[in-house]
Amino acid sequence: MISDKMSGLAKNSSVIRAMFEEGKRLAGIYGAENVYDFSLGNPSVEPPIQIKEALLQVINEESPTLVHGYMNNSGYEDVREQIAASINRNFSTSFHSDNIVMTVGAAGGLNVILKTFLNPGDEVVVFAPFFGEYRNYVSNFDGQLVVVSPNTIDFQPNLVEFEKKITQKTKAVIVNTPNNPTGVVYSEKTIQDLADILNKKQKEFGSSIYLISDEPYRELAYDGVEVPYLTKYYDNTIVGYSFSKSLSLPGERIGYLVIPNEVDDFEEVIQAANVANRILGYVNAPSLIQRAVAKCVDAKVEVEIYNRNRELLYNNLVTYGYQCVKPQGAFYLFIKALEEDDKAFANKAKEHNLLIVPGSAFGCPGYCRIAYCVDYNMIERSLPKFEKLAKEYGL
Ligand code: PLP
């Protein structure tokens, strides 16, 4: 008999994964070229060539006992050094290897840091729309998710409501920019205002409130938009980074946490994060890919490919009458559903073999997410379907 908690979770398993399965089913009936699967955020752009070269170099040139052995739970010292140096070059920070904990992707990093901080009942604030898995990650450690309702004008966080929702029990706040599912990049003013509120509330409650910046899409930003580096604005910031999207390596499960010296109780936090990495069963981030990414810390996928997709899809959808804030990053468009019920709308889209994810999966009903990390040709083929769908709603 499985646990009560898992029984609920297994029943309500991911909507996005379910869509993905549905896509495969429809492809079997109509042919893959006639199904337009925009459901999953699986990178469509190949990893940069440097990754393959680095992997080969690690295998051919480094000692097998080193490459395949156990290591410090926070990862290889020289790998962490390389990563710290790269962050310092890019953001004028001054991190060193002790500030970095290598993790099993962003998901692993978030679980490590939430385990590090949460007592049962502690509150974690998120801004809708948000990556639905946050709900599960917080629940893993018996925390309480507190959701700030969406600001549907421009999808910058609703800071008025945020301030009201911070309590004595608030332990952490998670932000994700560039954002999944909106593609919006939080502006510097937003970050500054958010930091001011957190500083004020820490003083008021005499507590530590940690800001967790979930950044798997940091490198995917368009039109030269600046993505602020959050440790510069608020001392109690932890960055959770991932190479899943920046290097198209989601299956390799590699990322890291940045825990700056300025964070309250730094020594304890670092030590606890290392232990959390171990006892959550990760032990350490995968070794081979750790060594490989260290050799290409400044490489990234061809962002222009996603940009072309973005332009094609966005420009056409707005012409058909869809409403959407133009995304500045990540690879998602978040459109207003053409009827109130986003699930009904996604089902209607499915009748045209268009697979999109209802916004309620992200705590934002009335909208749907379109993941455009797909082939350009598939987007082109899907456009008449989107147009037809809009016409069915009288646009
Ligand atoms: N956070 C956000 C906002 C995401 O969109 C994802 C994956 O799509 C993750 C975390 C998990 O990333 P990873 O594959 O690095 O664990």
Short mmCIF file of C-alpha atoms and ligand atoms in Angstrom, two decimals:
data_model
loop_
_atom_site.label_atom_id
_atom_site.label_comp_id
_atom_site.label_asym_id
_atom_site.label_seq_id
_atom_site.Cartn_x
_atom_site.Cartn_y
_atom_site.Cartn_z
CA MET A 1 0.00 0.00 0.00
CA ILE A 2 1.57 3.33 -1.01
CA SER A 3 1.54 6.34 1.31
CA ASP A 4 -1.50 8.64 1.45
CA LYS A 5 0.62 11.54 0.22
CA MET A 6 1.96 9.62 -2.79
CA SER A 7 -1.45 8.23 -3.56
CA GLY A 8 -2.77 11.78 -4.09
CA LEU A 9 0.30 12.81 -6.06
CA ALA A 10 0.27 9.75 -8.28
CA LYS A 11 -3.40 10.35 -9.16
CA ASN A 12 -2.82 13.98 -10.08
CA SER A 13 0.43 13.31 -11.88
CA SER A 14 1.72 16.02 -14.20
CA VAL A 15 -0.73 17.52 -16.68
CA ILE A 16 2.21 18.35 -18.93
CA ARG A 17 3.47 14.78 -19.03
CA ALA A 18 -0.10 13.59 -19.73
CA MET A 19 -0.25 15.96 -22.71
CA PHE A 20 3.04 14.62 -23.98
CA GLU A 21 1.66 11.07 -23.85
CA GLU A 22 -1.49 12.27 -25.63
CA GLY A 23 0.72 13.72 -28.36
CA LYS A 24 2.28 10.33 -28.96
CA ARG A 25 -1.18 8.72 -29.10
CA LEU A 26 -2.44 11.28 -31.63
CA ALA A 27 0.72 10.89 -33.71
CA GLY A 28 -0.07 7.18 -33.96
CA ILE A 29 -3.52 8.00 -35.39
CA TYR A 30 -2.91 11.08 -37.58
CA GLY A 31 0.81 10.78 -38.35
CA ALA A 32 3.51 12.70 -36.47
CA GLU A 33 3.60 15.52 -39.05
CA ASN A 34 -0.07 16.31 -38.39
CA VAL A 35 0.23 16.67 -34.63
CA TYR A 36 1.50 19.95 -33.16
CA ASP A 37 2.89 19.20 -29.75
CA PHE A 38 3.67 22.39 -27.83
CA SER A 39 3.32 20.75 -24.44
CA LEU A 40 6.79 19.97 -23.14
CA GLY A 41 9.76 22.23 -22.39
CA ASN A 42 12.22 19.79 -23.89
CA PRO A 43 14.96 21.73 -25.73
CA SER A 44 14.83 21.29 -29.51
CA VAL A 45 18.19 22.93 -30.17
CA GLU A 46 21.22 20.64 -30.10
CA PRO A 47 23.81 20.98 -27.34
CA PRO A 48 26.83 23.06 -28.44
CA ILE A 49 29.59 20.99 -30.06
CA GLN A 50 31.92 21.91 -27.17
CA ILE A 51 29.95 19.54 -24.92
CA LYS A 52 30.68 16.51 -27.06
CA GLU A 53 34.33 17.50 -27.33
CA ALA A 54 34.55 18.06 -23.58
CA LEU A 55 32.95 14.68 -22.81
CA LEU A 56 35.41 12.92 -25.11
CA GLN A 57 38.31 14.81 -23.61
CA VAL A 58 37.24 13.88 -20.08
CA ILE A 59 36.91 10.20 -21.00
CA ASN A 60 40.14 10.07 -22.99
CA GLU A 61 42.37 12.23 -20.86
CA GLU A 62 41.25 12.13 -17.24
CA SER A 63 41.84 9.36 -14.75
CA PRO A 64 38.95 6.85 -14.71
CA THR A 65 39.09 6.56 -10.94
CA LEU A 66 38.67 10.32 -10.72
CA VAL A 67 35.98 10.56 -13.37
CA HIS A 68 33.88 7.70 -12.08
CA GLY A 69 34.61 7.98 -8.39
CA TYR A 70 32.87 9.45 -5.38
CA MET A 71 33.73 13.00 -4.48
CA ASN A 72 32.77 15.73 -2.04
CA ASN A 73 28.94 15.91 -1.87
CA SER A 74 29.06 19.47 -3.23
CA GLY A 75 30.96 18.37 -6.34
CA TYR A 76 34.52 18.59 -7.62
CA GLU A 77 36.47 21.52 -6.23
CA ASP A 78 38.01 22.46 -9.61
CA VAL A 79 34.60 22.30 -11.32
CA ARG A 80 33.10 24.61 -8.70
CA GLU A 81 36.09 26.92 -9.10
CA GLN A 82 35.51 27.15 -12.87
CA ILE A 83 31.84 27.87 -12.36
CA ALA A 84 32.46 30.53 -9.73
CA ALA A 85 35.01 32.19 -12.03
CA SER A 86 32.53 32.21 -14.90
CA ILE A 87 29.79 33.80 -12.77
CA ASN A 88 32.30 36.40 -11.57
CA ARG A 89 33.32 37.23 -15.15
CA ASN A 90 29.72 37.61 -16.28
CA PHE A 91 28.19 39.40 -13.32
CA SER A 92 31.12 41.10 -11.55
CA THR A 93 30.55 39.04 -8.42
CA SER A 94 33.26 37.53 -6.22
CA PHE A 95 32.28 33.93 -5.59
CA HIS A 96 34.67 31.06 -5.02
CA SER A 97 34.32 27.29 -5.04
CA ASP A 98 32.91 27.25 -1.50
CA ASN A 99 29.88 29.17 -2.69
CA ILE A 100 28.91 26.52 -5.24
CA VAL A 101 27.10 23.22 -4.70
CA MET A 102 26.76 21.07 -7.82
CA THR A 103 23.25 19.62 -8.10
CA VAL A 104 21.13 17.20 -10.05
CA GLY A 105 19.65 19.91 -12.28
CA ALA A 106 17.51 22.78 -11.06
CA ALA A 107 15.00 20.33 -9.62
CA GLY A 108 17.71 18.71 -7.50
CA GLY A 109 19.00 22.13 -6.41
CA LEU A 110 15.55 23.33 -5.38
CA ASN A 111 14.93 20.18 -3.35
CA VAL A 112 18.32 20.50 -1.68
CA ILE A 113 17.79 24.09 -0.68
CA LEU A 114 14.20 23.57 0.46
CA LYS A 115 15.31 20.62 2.59
CA THR A 116 18.05 22.85 3.98
CA PHE A 117 15.61 25.55 5.08
CA LEU A 118 12.15 24.17 5.76
CA ASN A 119 10.60 23.10 9.02
CA PRO A 120 7.12 21.60 8.68
CA GLY A 121 4.58 24.40 8.25
CA ASP A 122 7.13 26.97 7.04
CA GLU A 123 5.78 29.08 4.22
CA VAL A 124 7.28 29.44 0.76
CA VAL A 125 5.90 32.25 -1.38
CA VAL A 126 5.63 31.91 -5.16
CA PHE A 127 4.22 34.22 -7.81
CA ALA A 128 1.55 32.89 -10.14
CA PRO A 129 1.96 31.77 -12.79
CA PHE A 130 4.71 29.45 -11.54
CA PHE A 131 6.37 26.15 -12.49
CA GLY A 132 3.85 23.64 -11.10
CA GLU A 133 6.50 21.37 -9.61
CA TYR A 134 7.21 23.97 -6.89
CA ARG A 135 4.06 22.71 -5.21
CA ASN A 136 5.52 19.20 -4.98
CA TYR A 137 9.00 20.30 -3.99
CA VAL A 138 7.66 22.38 -1.09
CA SER A 139 5.31 19.59 -0.06
CA ASN A 140 8.28 17.16 -0.01
CA PHE A 141 9.44 18.94 3.15
CA ASP A 142 5.97 19.63 4.58
CA GLY A 143 6.21 23.32 3.77
CA GLN A 144 3.20 25.45 2.88
CA LEU A 145 3.05 26.99 -0.57
CA VAL A 146 1.68 30.54 -0.52
CA VAL A 147 0.64 31.78 -3.94
CA VAL A 148 0.59 35.45 -4.92
CA SER A 149 -2.07 35.94 -7.57
CA PRO A 150 -0.99 36.84 -11.10
CA ASN A 151 -0.67 40.31 -12.50
CA THR A 152 -2.10 39.60 -15.92
CA ILE A 153 -1.29 43.06 -17.28
CA ASP A 154 2.41 42.31 -17.82
CA PHE A 155 3.09 39.24 -15.60
CA GLN A 156 5.59 41.09 -13.45
CA PRO A 157 5.00 39.93 -9.84
CA ASN A 158 2.16 41.49 -7.89
CA LEU A 159 4.22 43.11 -5.15
CA VAL A 160 1.33 44.75 -3.28
CA GLU A 161 -0.22 41.37 -2.58
CA PHE A 162 3.24 39.88 -1.98
CA GLU A 163 3.95 42.24 0.87
CA LYS A 164 0.67 41.31 2.52
CA LYS A 165 1.37 37.59 2.22
CA ILE A 166 4.70 37.60 4.01
CA THR A 167 4.31 36.42 7.58
CA GLN A 168 6.44 35.37 10.53
CA LYS A 169 6.37 31.89 8.99
CA THR A 170 7.74 32.91 5.59
CA LYS A 171 11.03 31.09 5.15
CA ALA A 172 11.61 31.47 1.44
CA VAL A 173 10.39 33.10 -1.73
CA ILE A 174 10.95 31.48 -5.12
CA VAL A 175 11.27 33.61 -8.24
CA ASN A 176 11.85 32.36 -11.75
CA THR A 177 13.04 34.76 -14.41
CA PRO A 178 13.02 34.38 -17.40
CA ASN A 179 9.77 32.79 -16.43
CA ASN A 180 8.14 29.49 -17.16
CA PRO A 181 5.32 29.76 -18.34
CA THR A 182 5.14 33.44 -19.39
CA GLY A 183 8.61 34.05 -20.85
CA VAL A 184 8.60 37.36 -18.97
CA VAL A 185 11.87 38.68 -17.53
CA TYR A 186 11.44 40.45 -14.18
CA SER A 187 12.72 44.00 -14.52
CA GLU A 188 15.45 45.51 -12.37
CA LYS A 189 12.84 47.75 -10.74
CA THR A 190 10.74 44.71 -9.85
CA ILE A 191 13.74 43.00 -8.28
CA GLN A 192 14.78 46.12 -6.39
CA ASP A 193 11.24 46.63 -5.04
CA LEU A 194 10.99 42.97 -4.10
CA ALA A 195 14.31 43.17 -2.26
CA ASP A 196 13.15 46.31 -0.40
CA ILE A 197 10.01 44.51 0.77
CA LEU A 198 12.00 41.48 1.92
CA ASN A 199 14.50 43.61 3.83
CA LYS A 200 11.66 45.49 5.50
CA LYS A 201 9.88 42.27 6.47
CA GLN A 202 13.04 40.61 7.79
CA LYS A 203 13.51 43.61 10.06
CA GLU A 204 9.87 43.63 11.12
CA PHE A 205 9.84 39.91 12.02
CA GLY A 206 13.48 39.57 13.06
CA SER A 207 13.67 36.57 10.71
CA SER A 208 15.67 35.36 7.73
CA ILE A 209 13.69 35.19 4.51
CA TYR A 210 15.65 33.49 1.72
CA LEU A 211 15.09 34.46 -1.88
CA ILE A 212 15.57 31.46 -4.16
CA SER A 213 16.20 32.44 -7.74
CA ASP A 214 15.35 29.52 -10.02
CA GLU A 215 17.26 30.25 -13.23
CA PRO A 216 17.23 27.45 -15.79
CA TYR A 217 16.38 29.98 -18.53
CA ARG A 218 18.94 32.68 -17.65
CA GLU A 219 20.80 32.28 -20.96
CA LEU A 220 17.62 32.27 -23.07
CA ALA A 221 16.90 35.99 -23.32
CA TYR A 222 16.08 37.96 -26.44
CA ASP A 223 16.41 41.48 -27.83
CA GLY A 224 19.37 42.20 -25.53
CA VAL A 225 17.18 42.25 -22.42
CA GLU A 226 19.11 42.32 -19.12
CA VAL A 227 18.33 39.53 -16.65
CA PRO A 228 19.35 40.96 -13.26
CA TYR A 229 21.66 38.79 -11.11
CA LEU A 230 19.72 38.63 -7.88
CA THR A 231 22.55 38.21 -5.35
CA LYS A 232 23.42 41.84 -6.09
CA TYR A 233 20.08 43.12 -4.87
CA TYR A 234 19.38 41.07 -1.75
CA ASP A 235 21.89 39.43 0.58
CA ASN A 236 19.81 36.38 1.46
CA THR A 237 19.65 35.19 -2.15
CA ILE A 238 20.39 31.64 -3.27
CA VAL A 239 20.67 31.04 -7.03
CA GLY A 240 19.57 27.70 -8.48
CA TYR A 241 21.02 27.26 -11.94
CA SER A 242 20.73 24.46 -14.46
CA PHE A 243 22.45 23.49 -17.69
CA SER A 244 19.27 21.72 -18.85
CA LYS A 245 18.25 24.54 -21.18
CA SER A 246 21.39 26.67 -21.59
CA LEU A 247 23.31 23.65 -22.94
CA SER A 248 20.28 21.48 -23.88
CA LEU A 249 21.24 18.78 -21.40
CA PRO A 250 18.06 18.06 -19.41
CA GLY A 251 18.65 14.32 -19.35
CA GLU A 252 22.14 14.72 -17.91
CA ARG A 253 20.75 16.26 -14.71
CA ILE A 254 23.33 18.92 -13.99
CA GLY A 255 23.10 22.30 -12.31
CA TYR A 256 24.33 24.13 -9.24
CA LEU A 257 23.37 26.29 -6.32
CA VAL A 258 25.14 29.55 -5.54
CA ILE A 259 25.15 30.24 -1.80
CA PRO A 260 26.86 33.62 -1.22
CA ASN A 261 28.87 34.38 1.94
CA GLU A 262 26.38 37.16 2.71
CA VAL A 263 23.56 34.68 3.31
CA ASP A 264 22.52 34.45 6.99
CA ASP A 265 24.22 31.52 8.73
CA PHE A 266 26.33 30.89 5.63
CA GLU A 267 28.54 28.13 7.11
CA GLU A 268 25.56 26.19 8.41
CA VAL A 269 23.61 26.63 5.19
CA ILE A 270 26.49 25.30 3.07
CA GLN A 271 27.04 22.35 5.35
CA ALA A 272 23.34 21.54 5.48
CA ALA A 273 23.03 21.81 1.69
CA ASN A 274 25.86 19.29 1.28
CA VAL A 275 24.20 16.90 3.68
CA ALA A 276 20.85 17.42 1.97
CA ASN A 277 22.45 16.58 -1.39
CA ARG A 278 23.71 13.35 0.12
CA ILE A 279 20.70 12.22 2.12
CA LEU A 280 18.13 13.04 -0.53
CA GLY A 281 19.90 10.22 -2.30
CA TYR A 282 21.62 12.29 -4.97
CA VAL A 283 24.93 11.93 -3.04
CA ASN A 284 26.53 14.22 -5.62
CA ALA A 285 25.71 15.58 -9.07
CA PRO A 286 26.68 13.17 -11.90
CA SER A 287 30.43 13.12 -12.20
CA LEU A 288 31.17 12.86 -15.92
CA ILE A 289 28.91 15.71 -16.92
CA GLN A 290 30.22 17.85 -14.04
CA ARG A 291 33.71 17.51 -15.45
CA ALA A 292 32.48 18.20 -18.99
CA VAL A 293 30.46 21.35 -18.24
CA ALA A 294 33.43 22.79 -16.35
CA LYS A 295 35.28 22.78 -19.69
CA CYS A 296 32.57 24.80 -21.44
CA VAL A 297 31.06 27.03 -18.78
CA ASP A 298 30.69 29.90 -21.21
CA ALA A 299 29.18 27.92 -24.08
CA LYS A 300 25.50 28.13 -24.85
CA VAL A 301 23.00 26.82 -27.33
CA GLU A 302 22.09 28.84 -30.41
CA VAL A 303 19.53 31.11 -28.80
CA GLU A 304 18.70 32.62 -32.19
CA ILE A 305 16.91 29.41 -33.16
CA TYR A 306 14.43 29.88 -30.31
CA ASN A 307 14.19 33.55 -31.16
CA ARG A 308 13.10 32.75 -34.71
CA ASN A 309 10.43 30.43 -33.33
CA ARG A 310 9.28 33.10 -30.93
CA GLU A 311 8.94 35.73 -33.64
CA LEU A 312 7.12 33.41 -36.02
CA LEU A 313 4.63 32.18 -33.46
CA TYR A 314 4.05 35.43 -31.60
CA ASN A 315 3.65 37.60 -34.71
CA ASN A 316 1.16 35.23 -36.28
CA LEU A 317 -0.87 34.51 -33.16
CA VAL A 318 -1.45 38.19 -32.44
CA THR A 319 -2.48 38.68 -36.07
CA TYR A 320 -5.13 35.99 -35.57
CA GLY A 321 -6.38 37.88 -32.51
CA TYR A 322 -4.77 35.96 -29.63
CA GLN A 323 -3.67 38.04 -26.64
CA CYS A 324 -0.22 37.48 -25.22
CA VAL A 325 2.55 39.46 -23.53
CA LYS A 326 5.54 39.17 -25.87
CA PRO A 327 8.02 36.93 -24.07
CA GLN A 328 11.56 38.25 -23.58
CA GLY A 329 13.06 34.96 -22.53
CA ALA A 330 12.72 31.17 -22.05
CA PHE A 331 10.81 29.35 -24.81
CA TYR A 332 7.17 29.77 -23.84
CA LEU A 333 4.23 31.90 -24.94
CA PHE A 334 1.40 32.35 -22.46
CA ILE A 335 -1.77 33.18 -24.37
CA LYS A 336 -5.15 34.18 -23.01
CA ALA A 337 -7.53 31.27 -23.52
CA LEU A 338 -10.39 32.15 -25.86
CA GLU A 339 -12.92 31.01 -23.30
CA GLU A 340 -12.93 31.31 -19.53
CA ASP A 341 -12.19 27.64 -18.91
CA ASP A 342 -8.57 27.08 -19.96
CA LYS A 343 -8.94 23.31 -19.81
CA ALA A 344 -11.95 23.41 -22.14
CA PHE A 345 -9.95 25.67 -24.45
CA ALA A 346 -6.96 23.32 -24.45
CA ASN A 347 -9.35 20.48 -25.29
CA LYS A 348 -10.79 22.50 -28.16
CA ALA A 349 -7.23 23.10 -29.41
CA LYS A 350 -6.62 19.37 -29.22
CA GLU A 351 -9.44 18.84 -31.72
CA HIS A 352 -7.06 20.57 -34.16
CA ASN A 353 -4.18 18.39 -32.92
CA LEU A 354 -2.70 21.41 -31.15
CA LEU A 355 -1.33 20.37 -27.78
CA ILE A 356 -1.01 23.25 -25.33
CA VAL A 357 -1.04 23.25 -21.54
CA PRO A 358 -3.83 24.89 -19.49
CA GLY A 359 -2.64 27.78 -17.34
CA SER A 360 -4.24 26.23 -14.25
CA ALA A 361 -1.26 23.84 -14.19
CA PHE A 362 0.77 26.98 -13.37
CA GLY A 363 -1.70 28.51 -10.92
CA CYS A 364 -3.09 30.86 -13.57
CA PRO A 365 -6.44 29.72 -15.00
CA GLY A 366 -7.77 31.43 -18.11
CA TYR A 367 -4.44 31.12 -19.98
CA CYS A 368 -2.55 28.42 -21.85
CA ARG A 369 1.16 27.77 -22.32
CA ILE A 370 2.68 27.10 -25.71
CA ALA A 371 6.24 25.71 -25.56
CA TYR A 372 8.01 26.78 -28.75
CA CYS A 373 11.15 24.69 -28.23
CA VAL A 374 10.08 22.75 -31.31
CA ASP A 375 10.95 22.58 -35.01
CA TYR A 376 10.38 25.80 -36.95
CA ASN A 377 8.62 23.74 -39.61
CA MET A 378 6.18 22.36 -37.10
CA ILE A 379 5.28 25.90 -36.06
CA GLU A 380 4.74 26.83 -39.72
CA ARG A 381 2.49 23.81 -40.23
CA SER A 382 0.53 24.57 -37.07
CA LEU A 383 -0.31 28.18 -37.94
CA PRO A 384 -3.41 27.45 -40.07
CA LYS A 385 -4.73 25.36 -37.15
CA PHE A 386 -4.27 28.22 -34.69
CA GLU A 387 -6.02 30.51 -37.17
CA LYS A 388 -8.93 28.11 -37.55
CA LEU A 389 -9.21 27.74 -33.79
CA ALA A 390 -9.37 31.53 -33.39
CA LYS A 391 -12.07 31.74 -36.06
CA GLU A 392 -14.16 29.17 -34.19
CA TYR A 393 -14.25 31.66 -31.34
CA GLY A 394 -15.34 34.45 -33.69
CA LEU A 395 -11.99 36.29 -33.93
N1 PLP B 1 12.47 25.29 -12.80
C1 PLP B 1 11.78 25.65 -13.89
C2 PLP B 1 11.14 26.98 -13.92
C3 PLP B 1 11.67 24.79 -14.98
O1 PLP B 1 10.97 25.18 -16.05
C4 PLP B 1 12.31 23.53 -14.92
C5 PLP B 1 12.21 22.59 -16.03
O2 PLP B 1 11.53 22.75 -16.99
C6 PLP B 1 13.02 23.21 -13.78
C7 PLP B 1 13.08 24.10 -12.73
C8 PLP B 1 13.72 21.89 -13.65
O3 PLP B 1 14.88 21.95 -14.41
P1 PLP B 1 15.96 20.77 -14.42
O4 PLP B 1 15.69 19.93 -15.61
O5 PLP B 1 17.27 21.45 -14.51
O6 PLP B 1 15.80 20.02 -13.15
#
